[in-house]
Amino acid sequence: MGRETYEVTEGTVTYKDRDLLELSAEERAREGVFLVFQYPVEIPGVNSKYFLNSALNEDRQHKSQPALDEWEFLALVKEKMQLLELREDLLARSVNEGFSGGEQNRNEIFQMA
């Protein structure tokens, strides 16, 4: 994803006709490269709804799309939650805080969706 202590000594990493090695980690994320963790970091005090809304609208801004208002965002989120069979109370919980292993995995898939 762009860890500074790693050095690529040969080859390229191309995604959607772009050389990812020339991009910062933030730019790679905006282009759609998603990094998942074996044990995702807990972010106490930041609820999942706020986190997802911020991430989604940042991505939309990068793509020159208008931000979603709260109602549009909630409609999209509820659709994705039904698809992944997630309970809506997840949105009020702090990001990954107290999640079981299965909840962590489904939450990361949810974030990608």
Short mmCIF file of N, CA, C and O in Angstrom, two decimals:
data_model
loop_
_atom_site.label_atom_id
_atom_site.label_comp_id
_atom_site.label_asym_id
_atom_site.label_seq_id
_atom_site.Cartn_x
_atom_site.Cartn_y
_atom_site.Cartn_z
N MET A 1 0.83 -1.20 0.00
CA MET A 1 0.00 0.00 0.00
C MET A 1 0.86 1.24 0.00
O MET A 1 0.35 2.30 -0.23
N GLY A 2 2.14 1.11 0.28
CA GLY A 2 3.01 2.27 0.22
C GLY A 2 3.89 2.45 1.45
O GLY A 2 4.33 3.55 1.73
N ARG A 3 4.15 1.38 2.15
CA ARG A 3 4.99 1.49 3.35
C ARG A 3 6.40 1.93 2.95
O ARG A 3 7.04 1.32 2.10
N GLU A 4 6.86 3.00 3.56
CA GLU A 4 8.12 3.62 3.16
C GLU A 4 9.34 2.74 3.40
O GLU A 4 10.37 2.92 2.74
N THR A 5 9.25 1.77 4.31
CA THR A 5 10.42 0.93 4.59
C THR A 5 10.60 -0.18 3.56
O THR A 5 11.61 -0.86 3.57
N TYR A 6 9.61 -0.36 2.68
CA TYR A 6 9.71 -1.37 1.62
C TYR A 6 10.21 -0.73 0.34
O TYR A 6 9.81 0.38 -0.01
N GLU A 7 11.08 -1.45 -0.35
CA GLU A 7 11.61 -0.95 -1.61
C GLU A 7 11.31 -1.96 -2.71
O GLU A 7 11.62 -3.14 -2.58
N VAL A 8 10.70 -1.49 -3.78
CA VAL A 8 10.45 -2.33 -4.94
C VAL A 8 11.72 -2.27 -5.79
O VAL A 8 12.13 -1.19 -6.23
N THR A 9 12.34 -3.41 -6.01
CA THR A 9 13.61 -3.42 -6.73
C THR A 9 13.47 -3.74 -8.21
O THR A 9 14.37 -3.48 -8.99
N GLU A 10 12.34 -4.32 -8.59
CA GLU A 10 12.10 -4.57 -10.01
C GLU A 10 10.62 -4.81 -10.24
O GLU A 10 9.86 -5.09 -9.32
N GLY A 11 10.21 -4.66 -11.49
CA GLY A 11 8.83 -4.90 -11.86
C GLY A 11 7.96 -3.66 -11.69
O GLY A 11 8.43 -2.60 -11.30
N THR A 12 6.70 -3.84 -12.01
CA THR A 12 5.74 -2.75 -11.90
C THR A 12 4.46 -3.28 -11.25
O THR A 12 4.24 -4.49 -11.19
N VAL A 13 3.66 -2.35 -10.80
CA VAL A 13 2.34 -2.68 -10.27
C VAL A 13 1.37 -1.76 -11.00
O VAL A 13 1.32 -0.56 -10.76
N THR A 14 0.64 -2.35 -11.94
CA THR A 14 -0.27 -1.57 -12.77
C THR A 14 -1.71 -1.93 -12.44
O THR A 14 -2.06 -3.10 -12.36
N TYR A 15 -2.51 -0.91 -12.26
CA TYR A 15 -3.92 -1.07 -11.97
C TYR A 15 -4.68 0.00 -12.75
O TYR A 15 -4.37 1.19 -12.62
N LYS A 16 -5.61 -0.44 -13.59
CA LYS A 16 -6.38 0.48 -14.43
C LYS A 16 -5.44 1.41 -15.22
O LYS A 16 -5.61 2.63 -15.24
N ASP A 17 -4.42 0.81 -15.82
CA ASP A 17 -3.45 1.52 -16.67
C ASP A 17 -2.64 2.59 -15.93
O ASP A 17 -2.09 3.49 -16.54
N ARG A 18 -2.56 2.49 -14.61
CA ARG A 18 -1.74 3.44 -13.83
C ARG A 18 -0.70 2.67 -13.05
O ARG A 18 -0.98 1.60 -12.51
N ASP A 19 0.49 3.23 -12.96
CA ASP A 19 1.56 2.62 -12.18
C ASP A 19 1.36 3.01 -10.72
O ASP A 19 1.59 4.16 -10.34
N LEU A 20 0.93 2.06 -9.91
CA LEU A 20 0.65 2.34 -8.51
C LEU A 20 1.89 2.72 -7.72
O LEU A 20 1.79 3.40 -6.70
N LEU A 21 3.06 2.31 -8.19
CA LEU A 21 4.28 2.62 -7.46
C LEU A 21 4.60 4.11 -7.50
O LEU A 21 5.36 4.61 -6.67
N GLU A 22 4.00 4.82 -8.43
CA GLU A 22 4.23 6.27 -8.53
C GLU A 22 3.25 7.07 -7.68
O GLU A 22 3.38 8.28 -7.56
N LEU A 23 2.26 6.40 -7.07
CA LEU A 23 1.23 7.07 -6.30
C LEU A 23 1.47 6.93 -4.81
O LEU A 23 2.03 5.93 -4.35
N SER A 24 1.00 7.91 -4.04
CA SER A 24 1.03 7.80 -2.59
C SER A 24 -0.05 6.80 -2.14
O SER A 24 -0.93 6.45 -2.92
N ALA A 25 0.01 6.39 -0.90
CA ALA A 25 -1.00 5.46 -0.37
C ALA A 25 -2.40 6.07 -0.48
O ALA A 25 -3.36 5.37 -0.82
N GLU A 26 -2.52 7.37 -0.21
CA GLU A 26 -3.82 8.03 -0.30
C GLU A 26 -4.34 8.03 -1.74
O GLU A 26 -5.52 7.79 -1.99
N GLU A 27 -3.45 8.27 -2.69
CA GLU A 27 -3.86 8.26 -4.10
C GLU A 27 -4.25 6.85 -4.54
O GLU A 27 -5.20 6.69 -5.30
N ARG A 28 -3.55 5.86 -4.07
CA ARG A 28 -3.89 4.47 -4.39
C ARG A 28 -5.28 4.13 -3.87
O ARG A 28 -6.08 3.51 -4.56
N ALA A 29 -5.56 4.56 -2.66
CA ALA A 29 -6.89 4.31 -2.08
C ALA A 29 -7.97 4.98 -2.90
O ALA A 29 -9.02 4.40 -3.16
N ARG A 30 -7.72 6.20 -3.33
CA ARG A 30 -8.72 6.92 -4.13
C ARG A 30 -8.95 6.26 -5.48
O ARG A 30 -10.01 6.39 -6.07
N GLU A 31 -7.95 5.54 -5.97
CA GLU A 31 -8.09 4.83 -7.24
C GLU A 31 -8.79 3.48 -7.08
O GLU A 31 -9.06 2.80 -8.05
N GLY A 32 -9.06 3.07 -5.83
CA GLY A 32 -9.83 1.86 -5.62
C GLY A 32 -9.06 0.70 -5.02
O GLY A 32 -9.61 -0.39 -4.86
N VAL A 33 -7.81 0.89 -4.64
CA VAL A 33 -7.05 -0.17 -4.00
C VAL A 33 -7.41 -0.15 -2.51
O VAL A 33 -7.28 0.86 -1.84
N PHE A 34 -7.88 -1.28 -2.01
CA PHE A 34 -8.37 -1.36 -0.64
C PHE A 34 -7.50 -2.33 0.14
O PHE A 34 -7.26 -3.45 -0.31
N LEU A 35 -7.01 -1.92 1.28
CA LEU A 35 -6.16 -2.75 2.12
C LEU A 35 -6.98 -3.27 3.29
O LEU A 35 -7.62 -2.50 4.00
N VAL A 36 -7.02 -4.59 3.44
CA VAL A 36 -7.72 -5.18 4.58
C VAL A 36 -6.69 -5.74 5.55
O VAL A 36 -5.54 -5.98 5.20
N PHE A 37 -7.11 -5.93 6.78
CA PHE A 37 -6.22 -6.36 7.84
C PHE A 37 -6.71 -7.66 8.46
O PHE A 37 -7.92 -7.90 8.51
N GLN A 38 -5.79 -8.45 8.96
CA GLN A 38 -6.17 -9.64 9.71
C GLN A 38 -6.91 -9.22 10.98
O GLN A 38 -7.91 -9.81 11.35
N TYR A 39 -6.41 -8.16 11.63
CA TYR A 39 -7.04 -7.63 12.83
C TYR A 39 -7.20 -6.12 12.64
O TYR A 39 -6.29 -5.36 12.95
N PRO A 40 -8.34 -5.67 12.10
CA PRO A 40 -8.53 -4.25 11.85
C PRO A 40 -8.44 -3.42 13.12
O PRO A 40 -8.80 -3.88 14.20
N VAL A 41 -7.97 -2.20 12.98
CA VAL A 41 -7.81 -1.29 14.10
C VAL A 41 -9.17 -0.82 14.59
O VAL A 41 -10.06 -0.51 13.79
N GLU A 42 -9.34 -0.77 15.91
CA GLU A 42 -10.54 -0.20 16.50
C GLU A 42 -10.38 1.31 16.53
O GLU A 42 -9.28 1.82 16.79
N ILE A 43 -11.46 2.03 16.25
CA ILE A 43 -11.43 3.49 16.31
C ILE A 43 -12.52 3.94 17.28
O ILE A 43 -13.63 4.29 16.87
N PRO A 44 -12.22 3.91 18.59
CA PRO A 44 -13.23 4.29 19.58
C PRO A 44 -13.68 5.73 19.37
O PRO A 44 -12.89 6.62 19.04
N GLY A 45 -14.99 5.96 19.53
CA GLY A 45 -15.54 7.31 19.43
C GLY A 45 -15.92 7.74 18.02
O GLY A 45 -16.53 8.78 17.84
N VAL A 46 -15.55 6.95 17.01
CA VAL A 46 -15.93 7.27 15.63
C VAL A 46 -16.94 6.21 15.19
O VAL A 46 -16.57 5.06 15.00
N ASN A 47 -18.21 6.62 15.05
CA ASN A 47 -19.18 5.60 14.68
C ASN A 47 -19.06 5.25 13.20
O ASN A 47 -18.56 6.03 12.39
N SER A 48 -19.49 4.07 12.89
CA SER A 48 -19.34 3.53 11.53
C SER A 48 -20.07 4.38 10.50
O SER A 48 -19.59 4.55 9.37
N LYS A 49 -21.23 4.92 10.87
CA LYS A 49 -21.99 5.75 9.93
C LYS A 49 -21.17 6.97 9.52
O LYS A 49 -21.05 7.29 8.34
N TYR A 50 -20.59 7.66 10.48
CA TYR A 50 -19.78 8.85 10.18
C TYR A 50 -18.55 8.47 9.35
O TYR A 50 -18.23 9.13 8.37
N PHE A 51 -17.90 7.39 9.73
CA PHE A 51 -16.70 6.92 9.03
C PHE A 51 -17.03 6.61 7.56
O PHE A 51 -16.33 7.05 6.65
N LEU A 52 -18.08 5.83 7.34
CA LEU A 52 -18.45 5.44 5.98
C LEU A 52 -18.90 6.64 5.14
O LEU A 52 -18.55 6.74 3.97
N ASN A 53 -19.67 7.54 5.75
CA ASN A 53 -20.13 8.71 5.04
C ASN A 53 -18.95 9.58 4.60
O ASN A 53 -18.88 10.03 3.45
N SER A 54 -18.01 9.78 5.50
CA SER A 54 -16.82 10.57 5.16
C SER A 54 -16.01 9.92 4.06
O SER A 54 -15.56 10.58 3.11
N ALA A 55 -15.80 8.61 4.17
CA ALA A 55 -15.01 7.90 3.17
C ALA A 55 -15.68 7.92 1.80
O ALA A 55 -15.05 8.16 0.77
N LEU A 56 -16.99 7.67 1.79
CA LEU A 56 -17.73 7.65 0.53
C LEU A 56 -17.71 9.02 -0.15
O LEU A 56 -17.43 9.13 -1.34
N ASN A 57 -17.97 10.08 0.61
CA ASN A 57 -18.00 11.40 0.00
C ASN A 57 -16.61 11.88 -0.42
O ASN A 57 -16.47 12.61 -1.39
N GLU A 58 -15.57 11.45 0.27
CA GLU A 58 -14.20 11.73 -0.17
C GLU A 58 -13.93 11.07 -1.52
O GLU A 58 -13.36 11.66 -2.43
N ASP A 59 -14.38 9.83 -1.66
CA ASP A 59 -14.21 9.10 -2.92
C ASP A 59 -15.01 9.77 -4.03
O ASP A 59 -14.53 9.93 -5.14
N ARG A 60 -16.23 10.18 -3.72
CA ARG A 60 -17.06 10.84 -4.73
C ARG A 60 -16.43 12.17 -5.16
O ARG A 60 -16.44 12.52 -6.33
N GLN A 61 -15.87 12.91 -4.22
CA GLN A 61 -15.21 14.17 -4.55
C GLN A 61 -14.04 13.91 -5.50
O GLN A 61 -13.85 14.64 -6.47
N HIS A 62 -13.26 12.87 -5.22
CA HIS A 62 -12.12 12.51 -6.08
C HIS A 62 -12.58 12.22 -7.51
O HIS A 62 -11.88 12.51 -8.47
N LYS A 63 -13.77 11.64 -7.63
CA LYS A 63 -14.31 11.29 -8.94
C LYS A 63 -15.15 12.42 -9.54
O LYS A 63 -15.87 12.21 -10.51
N SER A 64 -15.07 13.62 -8.96
CA SER A 64 -15.82 14.79 -9.42
C SER A 64 -17.33 14.55 -9.39
O SER A 64 -18.07 15.02 -10.26
N GLN A 65 -17.79 13.82 -8.39
CA GLN A 65 -19.21 13.55 -8.21
C GLN A 65 -19.69 14.33 -6.99
O GLN A 65 -18.92 14.56 -6.05
N PRO A 66 -20.94 14.72 -6.96
CA PRO A 66 -21.44 15.44 -5.79
C PRO A 66 -21.54 14.53 -4.57
O PRO A 66 -21.76 13.32 -4.70
N ALA A 67 -21.37 15.13 -3.41
CA ALA A 67 -21.52 14.38 -2.16
C ALA A 67 -22.97 13.93 -2.02
O ALA A 67 -23.89 14.58 -2.51
N LEU A 68 -23.17 12.80 -1.37
CA LEU A 68 -24.52 12.33 -1.07
C LEU A 68 -25.02 13.03 0.19
O LEU A 68 -24.27 13.18 1.16
N ASP A 69 -26.28 13.44 0.17
CA ASP A 69 -26.84 13.98 1.41
C ASP A 69 -27.12 12.81 2.34
O ASP A 69 -26.97 11.64 1.97
N GLU A 70 -27.54 13.12 3.55
CA GLU A 70 -27.71 12.07 4.56
C GLU A 70 -28.73 11.01 4.13
O GLU A 70 -28.53 9.82 4.35
N TRP A 71 -29.83 11.43 3.48
CA TRP A 71 -30.87 10.48 3.09
C TRP A 71 -30.40 9.58 1.96
O TRP A 71 -30.68 8.38 1.97
N GLU A 72 -29.69 10.15 0.99
CA GLU A 72 -29.14 9.33 -0.11
C GLU A 72 -28.12 8.34 0.43
O GLU A 72 -28.10 7.17 0.05
N PHE A 73 -27.29 8.82 1.35
CA PHE A 73 -26.28 7.96 1.95
C PHE A 73 -26.94 6.80 2.71
O PHE A 73 -26.56 5.64 2.54
N LEU A 74 -27.93 7.12 3.54
CA LEU A 74 -28.60 6.07 4.32
C LEU A 74 -29.29 5.04 3.43
O LEU A 74 -29.26 3.85 3.72
N ALA A 75 -29.89 5.49 2.34
CA ALA A 75 -30.54 4.55 1.42
C ALA A 75 -29.50 3.60 0.81
O ALA A 75 -29.73 2.38 0.73
N LEU A 76 -28.37 4.13 0.40
CA LEU A 76 -27.31 3.31 -0.17
C LEU A 76 -26.76 2.33 0.86
O LEU A 76 -26.59 1.14 0.59
N VAL A 77 -26.50 2.83 2.06
CA VAL A 77 -25.95 1.99 3.12
C VAL A 77 -26.90 0.86 3.49
O VAL A 77 -26.49 -0.29 3.64
N LYS A 78 -28.18 1.17 3.60
CA LYS A 78 -29.16 0.13 3.97
C LYS A 78 -29.25 -0.93 2.88
O LYS A 78 -29.38 -2.12 3.18
N GLU A 79 -29.14 -0.52 1.63
CA GLU A 79 -29.14 -1.48 0.52
C GLU A 79 -27.96 -2.44 0.64
O GLU A 79 -28.10 -3.64 0.51
N LYS A 80 -26.77 -1.88 0.90
CA LYS A 80 -25.57 -2.71 1.03
C LYS A 80 -25.63 -3.59 2.27
O LYS A 80 -25.16 -4.73 2.27
N MET A 81 -26.22 -3.08 3.35
CA MET A 81 -26.33 -3.86 4.57
C MET A 81 -27.24 -5.07 4.36
O MET A 81 -26.95 -6.16 4.86
N GLN A 82 -28.33 -4.89 3.62
CA GLN A 82 -29.23 -6.00 3.32
C GLN A 82 -28.51 -7.04 2.48
O GLN A 82 -28.64 -8.24 2.71
N LEU A 83 -27.74 -6.57 1.51
CA LEU A 83 -27.00 -7.47 0.64
C LEU A 83 -26.04 -8.36 1.43
O LEU A 83 -25.90 -9.54 1.16
N LEU A 84 -25.40 -7.77 2.45
CA LEU A 84 -24.42 -8.50 3.26
C LEU A 84 -25.00 -9.06 4.55
O LEU A 84 -24.28 -9.60 5.37
N GLU A 85 -26.33 -8.90 4.72
CA GLU A 85 -27.02 -9.40 5.91
C GLU A 85 -26.43 -8.86 7.20
O GLU A 85 -26.17 -9.60 8.15
N LEU A 86 -26.21 -7.54 7.23
CA LEU A 86 -25.70 -6.87 8.42
C LEU A 86 -26.84 -6.19 9.15
O LEU A 86 -27.78 -5.69 8.54
N ARG A 87 -26.74 -6.13 10.46
CA ARG A 87 -27.75 -5.44 11.27
C ARG A 87 -27.48 -3.93 11.23
O ARG A 87 -26.33 -3.49 11.23
N GLU A 88 -28.54 -3.16 11.25
CA GLU A 88 -28.40 -1.70 11.15
C GLU A 88 -27.74 -1.08 12.38
O GLU A 88 -27.20 0.02 12.29
N ASP A 89 -27.75 -1.77 13.52
CA ASP A 89 -27.11 -1.20 14.71
C ASP A 89 -25.60 -1.06 14.55
O ASP A 89 -24.96 -0.33 15.28
N LEU A 90 -25.03 -1.73 13.55
CA LEU A 90 -23.60 -1.60 13.28
C LEU A 90 -23.23 -0.15 12.99
O LEU A 90 -22.15 0.31 13.36
N LEU A 91 -24.13 0.61 12.37
CA LEU A 91 -23.85 1.99 12.01
C LEU A 91 -23.61 2.89 13.22
O LEU A 91 -22.88 3.87 13.13
N ALA A 92 -24.23 2.57 14.34
CA ALA A 92 -24.09 3.39 15.54
C ALA A 92 -22.87 2.99 16.37
O ALA A 92 -22.47 3.73 17.26
N ARG A 93 -22.29 1.85 16.08
CA ARG A 93 -21.14 1.36 16.85
C ARG A 93 -19.85 2.03 16.39
O ARG A 93 -19.72 2.41 15.23
N SER A 94 -18.90 2.16 17.28
CA SER A 94 -17.58 2.67 16.90
C SER A 94 -16.93 1.70 15.94
O SER A 94 -17.14 0.49 16.03
N VAL A 95 -16.13 2.21 15.03
CA VAL A 95 -15.51 1.40 13.98
C VAL A 95 -14.68 0.28 14.60
O VAL A 95 -13.72 0.53 15.32
N ASN A 96 -15.11 -0.94 14.33
CA ASN A 96 -14.44 -2.18 14.74
C ASN A 96 -14.34 -2.39 16.26
O ASN A 96 -13.79 -3.40 16.69
N GLU A 97 -14.87 -1.50 17.06
CA GLU A 97 -14.73 -1.63 18.51
C GLU A 97 -15.64 -2.74 19.03
O GLU A 97 -16.85 -2.69 18.87
N GLY A 98 -15.04 -3.75 19.63
CA GLY A 98 -15.78 -4.86 20.20
C GLY A 98 -16.38 -5.80 19.18
O GLY A 98 -17.22 -6.62 19.51
N PHE A 99 -15.96 -5.71 17.93
CA PHE A 99 -16.50 -6.58 16.88
C PHE A 99 -15.90 -7.98 17.01
O PHE A 99 -14.73 -8.14 17.33
N SER A 100 -16.71 -8.97 16.75
CA SER A 100 -16.19 -10.34 16.68
C SER A 100 -15.38 -10.46 15.39
O SER A 100 -15.44 -9.58 14.52
N GLY A 101 -14.66 -11.54 15.24
CA GLY A 101 -13.88 -11.75 14.02
C GLY A 101 -14.76 -11.75 12.77
O GLY A 101 -14.42 -11.14 11.75
N GLY A 102 -15.91 -12.39 12.86
CA GLY A 102 -16.84 -12.42 11.73
C GLY A 102 -17.39 -11.04 11.41
O GLY A 102 -17.53 -10.66 10.25
N GLU A 103 -17.71 -10.26 12.46
CA GLU A 103 -18.20 -8.90 12.24
C GLU A 103 -17.13 -8.04 11.60
O GLU A 103 -17.42 -7.22 10.72
N GLN A 104 -15.88 -8.22 12.02
CA GLN A 104 -14.78 -7.46 11.41
C GLN A 104 -14.67 -7.78 9.92
O GLN A 104 -14.55 -6.87 9.09
N ASN A 105 -14.74 -9.05 9.59
CA ASN A 105 -14.64 -9.45 8.18
C ASN A 105 -15.79 -8.89 7.36
O ASN A 105 -15.59 -8.33 6.27
N ARG A 106 -17.02 -9.04 7.86
CA ARG A 106 -18.17 -8.53 7.12
C ARG A 106 -18.14 -7.01 7.03
O ARG A 106 -18.52 -6.43 6.02
N ASN A 107 -17.64 -6.35 8.08
CA ASN A 107 -17.55 -4.89 8.06
C ASN A 107 -16.57 -4.41 7.00
O ASN A 107 -16.83 -3.42 6.31
N GLU A 108 -15.47 -5.10 6.82
CA GLU A 108 -14.52 -4.72 5.78
C GLU A 108 -15.10 -4.95 4.39
O GLU A 108 -14.91 -4.12 3.49
N ILE A 109 -15.82 -6.03 4.20
CA ILE A 109 -16.49 -6.25 2.92
C ILE A 109 -17.54 -5.16 2.70
O ILE A 109 -17.67 -4.63 1.59
N PHE A 110 -18.24 -4.81 3.76
CA PHE A 110 -19.23 -3.73 3.70
C PHE A 110 -18.59 -2.42 3.29
O PHE A 110 -19.09 -1.69 2.43
N GLN A 111 -17.44 -2.10 3.87
CA GLN A 111 -16.72 -0.88 3.51
C GLN A 111 -16.33 -0.88 2.04
O GLN A 111 -16.44 0.15 1.35
N MET A 112 -15.91 -2.01 1.52
CA MET A 112 -15.56 -2.09 0.09
C MET A 112 -16.80 -1.89 -0.78
O MET A 112 -16.72 -1.26 -1.83
N ALA A 113 -17.93 -2.45 -0.32
CA ALA A 113 -19.18 -2.32 -1.10
C ALA A 113 -19.63 -0.88 -1.15
O ALA A 113 -20.19 -0.42 -2.11
#
